[in-house]
PDB file of C-alpha atoms in Angstrom:
ATOM      1  CA  MET B1206      39.748  -6.981 -82.478  1.00  0.00           C
ATOM      2  CA  VAL B1207      40.354  -7.353 -78.793  1.00  0.00           C
ATOM      3  CA  ASN B1208      42.639 -10.210 -77.817  1.00  0.00           C
ATOM      4  CA  LEU B1209      40.758 -12.232 -75.199  1.00  0.00           C
ATOM      5  CA  ARG B1210      43.551 -14.674 -74.438  1.00  0.00           C
ATOM      6  CA  TRP B1211      44.978 -12.428 -71.700  1.00  0.00           C
ATOM      7  CA  PHE B1212      41.570 -12.153 -69.994  1.00  0.00           C
ATOM      8  CA  ARG B1213      41.047 -15.928 -70.163  1.00  0.00           C
ATOM      9  CA  LYS B1214      44.502 -16.511 -68.711  1.00  0.00           C
ATOM     10  CA  HIS B1215      43.996 -14.143 -65.743  1.00  0.00           C
ATOM     11  CA  GLN B1216      40.226 -14.497 -65.255  1.00  0.00           C
ATOM     12  CA  LYS B1217      40.508 -16.115 -61.797  1.00  0.00           C
ATOM     13  CA  ILE B1218      42.759 -13.361 -60.478  1.00  0.00           C
ATOM     14  CA  MET B1219      40.495 -10.680 -61.934  1.00  0.00           C
ATOM     15  CA  LEU B1220      37.397 -12.251 -60.357  1.00  0.00           C
ATOM     16  CA  VAL B1221      39.095 -12.245 -56.956  1.00  0.00           C
ATOM     17  CA  VAL B1222      40.137  -8.593 -57.369  1.00  0.00           C
ATOM     18  CA  PHE B1223      36.653  -7.580 -58.459  1.00  0.00           C
ATOM     19  CA  GLY B1224      35.074  -9.472 -55.541  1.00  0.00           C
ATOM     20  CA  VAL B1225      37.340  -7.828 -52.981  1.00  0.00           C
ATOM     21  CA  THR B1226      36.752  -4.429 -54.554  1.00  0.00           C
ATOM     22  CA  LEU B1227      32.980  -4.854 -54.354  1.00  0.00           C
ATOM     23  CA  MET B1228      33.225  -5.904 -50.699  1.00  0.00           C
ATOM     24  CA  VAL B1229      35.312  -2.841 -49.847  1.00  0.00           C
ATOM     25  CA  ILE B1230      32.903  -0.545 -51.666  1.00  0.00           C
ATOM     26  CA  PHE B1231      29.934  -2.126 -49.847  1.00  0.00           C
ATOM     27  CA  VAL B1232      31.543  -1.756 -46.413  1.00  0.00           C
ATOM     28  CA  ILE B1233      32.682   1.807 -47.044  1.00  0.00           C
ATOM     29  CA  GLY B1234      29.270   2.664 -48.403  1.00  0.00           C
ATOM     30  CA  MET B1235      27.669   1.487 -45.169  1.00  0.00           C
ATOM     31  CA  VAL B1236      30.131   3.230 -42.870  1.00  0.00           C
ATOM     32  CA  VAL B1237      30.839   6.539 -44.539  1.00  0.00           C
ATOM     33  CA  PRO B1238      27.241   7.826 -44.879  1.00  0.00           C
ATOM     34  CA  PHE B1239      26.408   7.100 -41.268  1.00  0.00           C
ATOM     35  CA  GLY B1240      29.684   8.571 -40.144  1.00  0.00           C
ATOM     36  CA  SER B1241      29.184  11.719 -42.144  1.00  0.00           C
ATOM     37  CA  MET B1242      25.466  12.116 -41.392  1.00  0.00           C
ATOM     38  CA  SER B1243      25.622  11.384 -37.689  1.00  0.00           C
ATOM     39  CA  ASN B1244      26.118  14.520 -35.680  1.00  0.00           C
ATOM     40  CA  PRO B1245      27.395  13.584 -32.241  1.00  0.00           C
ATOM     41  CA  ILE B1246      25.781  15.523 -29.422  1.00  0.00           C
ATOM     42  CA  PRO B1247      28.079  18.341 -28.375  1.00  0.00           C
ATOM     43  CA  ARG B1248      29.680  17.868 -25.017  1.00  0.00           C
ATOM     44  CA  GLU B1249      27.954  20.896 -23.532  1.00  0.00           C
ATOM     45  CA  ASP B1250      24.505  19.645 -24.679  1.00  0.00           C
ATOM     46  CA  LEU B1251      25.216  16.173 -23.311  1.00  0.00           C
ATOM     47  CA  ALA B1252      26.163  17.699 -19.979  1.00  0.00           C
ATOM     48  CA  ARG B1253      22.965  19.740 -20.011  1.00  0.00           C
ATOM     49  CA  PHE B1254      20.859  16.633 -20.648  1.00  0.00           C
ATOM     50  CA  ASN B1255      22.502  14.818 -17.729  1.00  0.00           C
ATOM     51  CA  GLN B1256      22.268  17.790 -15.373  1.00  0.00           C
ATOM     52  CA  PRO B1257      19.621  17.404 -12.628  1.00  0.00           C
ATOM     53  CA  ILE B1258      16.896  20.023 -12.910  1.00  0.00           C
ATOM     54  CA  VAL B1259      14.769  18.778  -9.991  1.00  0.00           C
ATOM     55  CA  LYS B1260      15.853  17.328  -6.661  1.00  0.00           C
ATOM     56  CA  TRP B1261      13.617  15.977  -3.902  1.00  0.00           C
ATOM     57  CA  SER B1262      13.866  13.579  -1.014  1.00  0.00           C
ATOM     58  CA  GLY B1263      13.119  10.608  -3.280  1.00  0.00           C
ATOM     59  CA  GLY B1264      15.684  11.317  -6.006  1.00  0.00           C
ATOM     60  CA  THR B1265      16.545  13.588  -8.912  1.00  0.00           C
ATOM     61  CA  MET B1266      15.356  14.188 -12.467  1.00  0.00           C
ATOM     62  CA  THR B1267      17.620  15.279 -15.305  1.00  0.00           C
ATOM     63  CA  ARG B1268      16.823  17.443 -18.305  1.00  0.00           C
ATOM     64  CA  GLY B1269      16.986  14.366 -20.523  1.00  0.00           C
ATOM     65  CA  GLN B1270      14.530  12.432 -18.345  1.00  0.00           C
ATOM     66  CA  MET B1271      12.162  15.368 -18.328  1.00  0.00           C
ATOM     67  CA  GLN B1272      12.425  15.664 -22.098  1.00  0.00           C
ATOM     68  CA  ARG B1273      11.542  11.988 -22.463  1.00  0.00           C
ATOM     69  CA  LEU B1274       8.510  12.404 -20.203  1.00  0.00           C
ATOM     70  CA  LEU B1275       7.343  15.322 -22.342  1.00  0.00           C
ATOM     71  CA  GLU B1276       7.688  13.223 -25.496  1.00  0.00           C
ATOM     72  CA  LEU B1277       5.688  10.398 -23.925  1.00  0.00           C
ATOM     73  CA  HIS B1278       3.063  12.857 -22.720  1.00  0.00           C
ATOM     74  CA  PHE B1279       2.427  14.278 -26.165  1.00  0.00           C
ATOM     75  CA  GLY B1280       2.518  10.759 -27.607  1.00  0.00           C
ATOM     76  CA  ALA B1281      -0.230   9.791 -25.156  1.00  0.00           C
ATOM     77  CA  ILE B1282      -2.226  12.922 -26.046  1.00  0.00           C
ATOM     78  CA  ASN B1283      -1.921  12.135 -29.768  1.00  0.00           C
ATOM     79  CA  LEU B1284      -3.109   8.581 -29.130  1.00  0.00           C
ATOM     80  CA  GLN B1285      -6.010   9.907 -27.072  1.00  0.00           C
ATOM     81  CA  GLU B1286      -7.055  12.274 -29.871  1.00  0.00           C
ATOM     82  CA  ALA B1287      -6.804   9.455 -32.416  1.00  0.00           C
ATOM     83  CA  ILE B1288      -9.102   7.294 -30.262  1.00  0.00           C
ATOM     84  CA  LEU B1289     -11.644  10.082 -29.805  1.00  0.00           C
ATOM     85  CA  ASN B1290     -11.641  10.972 -33.511  1.00  0.00           C
ATOM     86  CA  THR B1291     -11.836   7.362 -34.713  1.00  0.00           C
ATOM     87  CA  TYR B1292     -14.584   6.209 -32.354  1.00  0.00           C
ATOM     88  CA  ALA B1293     -16.488   9.477 -31.877  1.00  0.00           C
ATOM     89  CA  SER B1294     -19.690   7.937 -33.268  1.00  0.00           C
ATOM     90  CA  ASN B1295     -19.702   5.305 -30.502  1.00  0.00           C
ATOM     91  CA  SER B1296     -20.118   7.926 -27.787  1.00  0.00           C
ATOM     92  CA  PRO B1297     -22.295  10.794 -29.084  1.00  0.00           C
ATOM     93  CA  GLN B1298     -22.563  12.156 -25.538  1.00  0.00           C
ATOM     94  CA  GLY B1299     -18.806  12.160 -25.047  1.00  0.00           C
ATOM     95  CA  PRO B1300     -16.380   9.680 -23.461  1.00  0.00           C
ATOM     96  CA  ALA B1301     -17.363   7.814 -20.310  1.00  0.00           C
ATOM     97  CA  VAL B1302     -14.130   8.852 -18.588  1.00  0.00           C
ATOM     98  CA  ARG B1303     -12.307  12.135 -18.204  1.00  0.00           C
ATOM     99  CA  PRO B1304      -9.625  12.549 -20.897  1.00  0.00           C
ATOM    100  CA  ILE B1305      -6.074  13.288 -19.851  1.00  0.00           C
ATOM    101  CA  GLN B1306      -5.455  17.028 -19.833  1.00  0.00           C
ATOM    102  CA  SER B1307      -2.737  18.160 -22.222  1.00  0.00           C
ATOM    103  CA  ILE B1308       0.020  20.492 -21.068  1.00  0.00           C
ATOM    104  CA  GLY B1309       0.356  21.885 -24.581  1.00  0.00           C
ATOM    105  CA  ASP B1310      -1.020  25.224 -23.413  1.00  0.00           C
ATOM    106  CA  ALA B1311       1.252  25.465 -20.369  1.00  0.00           C
ATOM    107  CA  GLY B1312       2.710  28.681 -21.746  1.00  0.00           C
ATOM    108  CA  SER B1313       6.403  28.016 -21.229  1.00  0.00           C
ATOM    109  CA  ILE B1314       8.946  25.221 -20.914  1.00  0.00           C
ATOM    110  CA  GLN B1315       9.192  25.816 -17.181  1.00  0.00           C
ATOM    111  CA  ALA B1316       5.414  25.537 -16.782  1.00  0.00           C
ATOM    112  CA  ALA B1317       5.353  22.317 -18.813  1.00  0.00           C
ATOM    113  CA  ASP B1318       8.178  20.870 -16.711  1.00  0.00           C
ATOM    114  CA  ARG B1319       6.332  21.805 -13.539  1.00  0.00           C
ATOM    115  CA  ALA B1320       3.071  20.232 -14.762  1.00  0.00           C
ATOM    116  CA  ILE B1321       4.747  16.923 -15.646  1.00  0.00           C
ATOM    117  CA  PHE B1322       6.725  16.843 -12.409  1.00  0.00           C
ATOM    118  CA  GLU B1323       3.566  17.408 -10.350  1.00  0.00           C
ATOM    119  CA  ARG B1324       1.919  14.446 -12.068  1.00  0.00           C
ATOM    120  CA  VAL B1325       4.942  12.261 -11.435  1.00  0.00           C
ATOM    121  CA  MET B1326       4.918  13.196  -7.749  1.00  0.00           C
ATOM    122  CA  ARG B1327       1.180  12.546  -7.385  1.00  0.00           C
ATOM    123  CA  ALA B1328       1.531   9.152  -9.010  1.00  0.00           C
ATOM    124  CA  GLN B1329       4.523   8.296  -6.820  1.00  0.00           C
ATOM    125  CA  TYR B1330       2.651   9.376  -3.698  1.00  0.00           C
ATOM    126  CA  ALA B1331      -0.393   7.317  -4.683  1.00  0.00           C
ATOM    127  CA  LYS B1332       1.810   4.254  -5.120  1.00  0.00           C
ATOM    128  CA  ASP B1333       4.072   4.606  -2.074  1.00  0.00           C
ATOM    129  CA  LYS B1334       1.668   6.043   0.503  1.00  0.00           C
ATOM    130  CA  LEU B1335      -1.731   4.755  -0.598  1.00  0.00           C
ATOM    131  CA  GLY B1336      -0.761   1.485  -2.252  1.00  0.00           C
ATOM    132  CA  MET B1337      -2.475   2.432  -5.510  1.00  0.00           C
ATOM    133  CA  VAL B1338      -1.519   0.249  -8.473  1.00  0.00           C
ATOM    134  CA  ILE B1339      -2.588   0.893 -12.070  1.00  0.00           C
ATOM    135  CA  SER B1340      -2.541  -2.439 -13.883  1.00  0.00           C
ATOM    136  CA  ASP B1341      -2.270  -3.169 -17.603  1.00  0.00           C
ATOM    137  CA  ASP B1342      -5.959  -4.077 -17.652  1.00  0.00           C
ATOM    138  CA  ALA B1343      -6.804  -0.731 -16.044  1.00  0.00           C
ATOM    139  CA  VAL B1344      -5.037   1.117 -18.876  1.00  0.00           C
ATOM    140  CA  LEU B1345      -6.877  -0.911 -21.531  1.00  0.00           C
ATOM    141  CA  GLU B1346     -10.188  -0.351 -19.733  1.00  0.00           C
ATOM    142  CA  TYR B1347      -9.577   3.395 -19.583  1.00  0.00           C
ATOM    143  CA  LEU B1348      -8.760   3.625 -23.303  1.00  0.00           C
ATOM    144  CA  SER B1349     -11.779   1.446 -24.158  1.00  0.00           C
ATOM    145  CA  ASN B1350     -14.005   3.779 -22.136  1.00  0.00           C
ATOM    146  CA  LEU B1351     -12.598   6.683 -24.137  1.00  0.00           C
ATOM    147  CA  ALA B1352     -13.546   4.899 -27.352  1.00  0.00           C
ATOM    148  CA  GLY B1353     -16.917   3.638 -26.167  1.00  0.00           C
ATOM    149  CA  THR B1354     -15.983   0.134 -27.277  1.00  0.00           C
ATOM    150  CA  VAL B1355     -13.567  -2.610 -26.284  1.00  0.00           C
ATOM    151  CA  LEU B1356     -10.122  -1.974 -27.759  1.00  0.00           C
ATOM    152  CA  SER B1357      -7.435  -4.605 -28.148  1.00  0.00           C
ATOM    153  CA  GLN B1358      -3.729  -3.967 -27.907  1.00  0.00           C
ATOM    154  CA  GLN B1359      -3.482  -4.492 -31.658  1.00  0.00           C
ATOM    155  CA  ASP B1360      -6.025  -1.695 -32.206  1.00  0.00           C
ATOM    156  CA  LEU B1361      -4.002   0.643 -30.025  1.00  0.00           C
ATOM    157  CA  VAL B1362      -0.699  -0.257 -31.696  1.00  0.00           C
ATOM    158  CA  SER B1363      -2.255   0.522 -35.086  1.00  0.00           C
ATOM    159  CA  LEU B1364      -3.609   3.866 -33.864  1.00  0.00           C
ATOM    160  CA  CYS B1365      -0.281   4.741 -32.291  1.00  0.00           C
ATOM    161  CA  ARG B1366       1.535   4.172 -35.572  1.00  0.00           C
ATOM    162  CA  LYS B1367      -0.839   6.534 -37.365  1.00  0.00           C
ATOM    163  CA  THR B1368       0.023   9.348 -34.957  1.00  0.00           C
ATOM    164  CA  ASN B1369       3.696   9.346 -36.039  1.00  0.00           C
ATOM    165  CA  SER B1370       4.706   9.430 -32.391  1.00  0.00           C
ATOM    166  CA  ASN B1371       8.362   9.218 -31.382  1.00  0.00           C
ATOM    167  CA  ALA B1372       7.393   6.501 -28.896  1.00  0.00           C
ATOM    168  CA  GLY B1373       5.840   3.093 -29.442  1.00  0.00           C
ATOM    169  CA  TYR B1374       2.628   1.944 -27.855  1.00  0.00           C
ATOM    170  CA  ASN B1375       4.347  -0.134 -25.165  1.00  0.00           C
ATOM    171  CA  GLN B1376       6.200   2.932 -23.912  1.00  0.00           C
ATOM    172  CA  ILE B1377       3.060   5.082 -24.009  1.00  0.00           C
ATOM    173  CA  HIS B1378       1.157   2.308 -22.232  1.00  0.00           C
ATOM    174  CA  GLU B1379       3.603   2.382 -19.309  1.00  0.00           C
ATOM    175  CA  TYR B1380       3.522   6.179 -19.241  1.00  0.00           C
ATOM    176  CA  LEU B1381      -0.276   6.136 -19.048  1.00  0.00           C
ATOM    177  CA  LYS B1382      -0.052   4.281 -15.742  1.00  0.00           C
ATOM    178  CA  MET B1383       1.577   7.367 -14.251  1.00  0.00           C
ATOM    179  CA  GLU B1384      -1.011   9.716 -15.769  1.00  0.00           C
ATOM    180  CA  LEU B1385      -3.940   7.599 -14.569  1.00  0.00           C
ATOM    181  CA  ALA B1386      -2.548   7.288 -11.040  1.00  0.00           C
ATOM    182  CA  SER B1387      -2.065  11.057 -10.860  1.00  0.00           C
ATOM    183  CA  MET B1388      -5.554  11.718 -12.206  1.00  0.00           C
ATOM    184  CA  ARG B1389      -7.122   9.199  -9.819  1.00  0.00           C
ATOM    185  CA  LEU B1390      -5.468  10.868  -6.831  1.00  0.00           C
ATOM    186  CA  GLU B1391      -6.836  14.220  -8.003  1.00  0.00           C
ATOM    187  CA  GLU B1392     -10.327  12.722  -8.162  1.00  0.00           C
ATOM    188  CA  ILE B1393      -9.986  11.247  -4.672  1.00  0.00           C
ATOM    189  CA  ILE B1394      -8.982  14.604  -3.228  1.00  0.00           C
ATOM    190  CA  GLY B1395     -11.905  16.267  -5.013  1.00  0.00           C
ATOM    191  CA  GLU B1396     -14.374  13.645  -3.820  1.00  0.00           C
ATOM    192  CA  SER B1397     -13.063  13.945  -0.273  1.00  0.00           C
ATOM    193  CA  PHE B1398     -13.585  17.695  -0.491  1.00  0.00           C
ATOM    194  CA  ASN B1399     -17.239  17.113  -1.424  1.00  0.00           C
ATOM    195  CA  ILE B1400     -17.720  14.409   1.199  1.00  0.00           C
ATOM    196  CA  SER B1401     -17.052  16.875   3.995  1.00  0.00           C
ATOM    197  CA  GLY B1402     -20.121  18.853   2.918  1.00  0.00           C
ATOM    198  CA  ARG B1403     -18.837  21.945   4.675  1.00  0.00           C
ATOM    199  CA  GLY B1404     -16.423  23.132   2.038  1.00  0.00           C
ATOM    200  CA  ALA B1405     -13.411  22.393   4.232  1.00  0.00           C
ATOM    201  CA  ALA B1406     -10.580  20.760   2.316  1.00  0.00           C
ATOM    202  CA  PRO B1407      -8.798  17.780   3.942  1.00  0.00           C
ATOM    203  CA  SER B1408      -5.711  18.784   5.869  1.00  0.00           C
ATOM    204  CA  ASN B1409      -3.515  16.449   3.811  1.00  0.00           C
ATOM    205  CA  VAL B1410      -3.678  13.738   1.193  1.00  0.00           C
ATOM    206  CA  LEU B1411      -3.827  10.943   3.769  1.00  0.00           C
ATOM    207  CA  ASP B1412      -6.916  12.513   5.350  1.00  0.00           C
ATOM    208  CA  ALA B1413      -8.452  12.789   1.892  1.00  0.00           C
ATOM    209  CA  TRP B1414      -7.688   9.125   1.260  1.00  0.00           C
ATOM    210  CA  GLN B1415      -9.248   8.071   4.570  1.00  0.00           C
ATOM    211  CA  ALA B1416     -12.380  10.110   3.828  1.00  0.00           C
ATOM    212  CA  TYR B1417     -12.609   8.504   0.419  1.00  0.00           C
ATOM    213  CA  ILE B1418     -12.196   4.989   1.833  1.00  0.00           C
ATOM    214  CA  GLN B1419     -14.799   5.687   4.516  1.00  0.00           C
ATOM    215  CA  ASN B1420     -17.285   6.850   1.900  1.00  0.00           C
ATOM    216  CA  GLU B1421     -16.572   4.080  -0.611  1.00  0.00           C
ATOM    217  CA  LYS B1422     -16.333   1.210   1.871  1.00  0.00           C
ATOM    218  CA  GLN B1423     -18.717  -1.599   1.004  1.00  0.00           C
ATOM    219  CA  ILE B1424     -19.741  -4.482   3.242  1.00  0.00           C
ATOM    220  CA  GLU B1425     -21.151  -7.689   1.843  1.00  0.00           C
ATOM    221  CA  CYS B1426     -23.871  -9.268   3.940  1.00  0.00           C
ATOM    222  CA  ALA B1427     -26.476 -11.975   3.494  1.00  0.00           C
ATOM    223  CA  ILE B1428     -29.789 -12.882   5.166  1.00  0.00           C
ATOM    224  CA  GLU B1429     -30.034 -16.416   6.458  1.00  0.00           C
ATOM    225  CA  GLU B1430     -33.489 -17.952   6.541  1.00  0.00           C
ATOM    226  CA  PHE B1431     -34.771 -19.752   9.645  1.00  0.00           C
ATOM    227  CA  LYS B1432     -38.015 -21.709   9.522  1.00  0.00           C
ATOM    228  CA  ALA B1433     -40.244 -21.659  12.587  1.00  0.00           C
ATOM    229  CA  SER B1434     -41.117 -25.311  12.034  1.00  0.00           C
ATOM    230  CA  ASP B1435     -37.510 -26.239  12.722  1.00  0.00           C
ATOM    231  CA  PHE B1436     -37.843 -24.956  16.315  1.00  0.00           C
ATOM    232  CA  VAL B1437     -41.242 -26.401  17.206  1.00  0.00           C
ATOM    233  CA  SER B1438     -39.699 -29.565  18.587  1.00  0.00           C
ATOM    234  CA  GLN B1439     -37.682 -27.460  21.064  1.00  0.00           C
ATOM    235  CA  ILE B1440     -40.867 -26.106  22.740  1.00  0.00           C
ATOM    236  CA  THR B1441     -41.470 -28.124  25.900  1.00  0.00           C
ATOM    237  CA  GLU B1442     -43.895 -25.864  27.804  1.00  0.00           C
ATOM    238  CA  GLN B1443     -47.189 -24.196  26.967  1.00  0.00           C
ATOM    239  CA  PRO B1444     -47.598 -20.477  27.844  1.00  0.00           C
ATOM    240  CA  ALA B1445     -50.289 -19.518  30.315  1.00  0.00           C
ATOM    241  CA  ILE B1446     -53.489 -17.817  29.124  1.00  0.00           C
ATOM    242  CA  ALA B1447     -52.443 -14.580  30.864  1.00  0.00           C
ATOM    243  CA  GLU B1448     -49.134 -14.559  29.011  1.00  0.00           C
ATOM    244  CA  LEU B1449     -50.890 -15.086  25.667  1.00  0.00           C
ATOM    245  CA  ARG B1450     -53.336 -12.273  26.454  1.00  0.00           C
ATOM    246  CA  LYS B1451     -50.503  -9.919  27.357  1.00  0.00           C
ATOM    247  CA  LEU B1452     -48.599 -10.788  24.180  1.00  0.00           C
ATOM    248  CA  TYR B1453     -51.720 -10.183  22.088  1.00  0.00           C
ATOM    249  CA  ASP B1454     -52.498  -6.874  23.726  1.00  0.00           C
ATOM    250  CA  GLU B1455     -48.973  -5.637  22.993  1.00  0.00           C
ATOM    251  CA  GLY B1456     -49.242  -6.503  19.307  1.00  0.00           C
ATOM    252  CA  LYS B1457     -52.916  -6.106  18.469  1.00  0.00           C
ATOM    253  CA  SER B1458     -52.424  -2.570  17.135  1.00  0.00           C
ATOM    254  CA  ARG B1459     -49.224  -3.454  15.264  1.00  0.00           C
ATOM    255  CA  GLU B1460     -49.282  -4.876  11.740  1.00  0.00           C
ATOM    256  CA  ARG B1461     -47.250  -7.955  11.023  1.00  0.00           C
ATOM    257  CA  ASP B1462     -43.659  -7.292  10.026  1.00  0.00           C
ATOM    258  CA  SER B1463     -41.668 -10.327   8.968  1.00  0.00           C
ATOM    259  CA  LEU B1464     -38.399  -8.452   9.586  1.00  0.00           C
ATOM    260  CA  GLY B1465     -39.488  -6.895  12.883  1.00  0.00           C
ATOM    261  CA  GLU B1466     -38.495  -8.133  16.321  1.00  0.00           C
ATOM    262  CA  LYS B1467     -41.967  -7.650  17.877  1.00  0.00           C
ATOM    263  CA  PRO B1468     -45.075  -9.610  16.887  1.00  0.00           C
ATOM    264  CA  GLY B1469     -48.003  -7.882  15.190  1.00  0.00           C
ATOM    265  CA  PHE B1470     -51.592  -9.108  15.019  1.00  0.00           C
ATOM    266  CA  LYS B1471     -53.395  -6.212  13.377  1.00  0.00           C
ATOM    267  CA  HIS B1472     -54.874  -7.048  10.006  1.00  0.00           C
ATOM    268  CA  PRO B1473     -53.862  -4.619   7.262  1.00  0.00           C
ATOM    269  CA  ARG B1474     -56.585  -2.492   5.724  1.00  0.00           C
ATOM    270  CA  LYS B1475     -58.493  -4.194   2.950  1.00  0.00           C
ATOM    271  CA  VAL B1476     -60.693  -2.695   0.266  1.00  0.00           C
ATOM    272  CA  ARG B1477     -63.345  -4.528  -1.709  1.00  0.00           C
ATOM    273  CA  VAL B1478     -63.815  -3.193  -5.225  1.00  0.00           C
ATOM    274  CA  GLU B1479     -66.481  -4.190  -7.688  1.00  0.00           C
ATOM    275  CA  TYR B1480     -66.849  -3.153 -11.320  1.00  0.00           C
TER     276      TYR B1480
END
């Protein structure tokens, strides 16, 4: 039979030892797996990610930044496909807006890099030179037009989670501003090309923008009503008979036009019909 007196005598010390042991095991268990499973990026790969691959007058872009843009692009394409597949029945004739074109068939990494960089540059040009701003509401309106129904941010977050994208909806939402600005500039250039009517492309983007503005410019105007009775009191003289005859002769062959500047006294043609 086991003698329990020794355990009762040293139970406090044993509880402390067991408690400390459990704490050590818990801490080691949290640290060791992550330390053993985490594979730090090799120094040469880290240098490659931080190495600029594109330089222009406005800045540089590294391999890592380009890689992130590619991830966001395909995340946006996956979200777009999820919207079209989920709400296809709402738009049997297709979406009301042009979907974003995927670069999945670019053919090579270099071609994909070039396609993304061109979109970034178009969006930057539209913002800096033309003052174009894509708002949060514009992104939601575009995605709703894709679906053929009004989408909330909660709807889009749920769809984004189903796509198993490496990026969350908020990140894709911000990326879409760049894509939409680039696509809008493309449309403006195309519309400016058609506006010319002679098949001559604008000499530069600014000329295309000016042609677009000229064609899309709208002026609000209103017609103010004046009653003739309001001016009767201002008449102080009566015209002579000769003046009245002359005025009548000038307008006797002209039908009345309420918007015309010249008076008309000719009665419009009338037809009497009996049945």
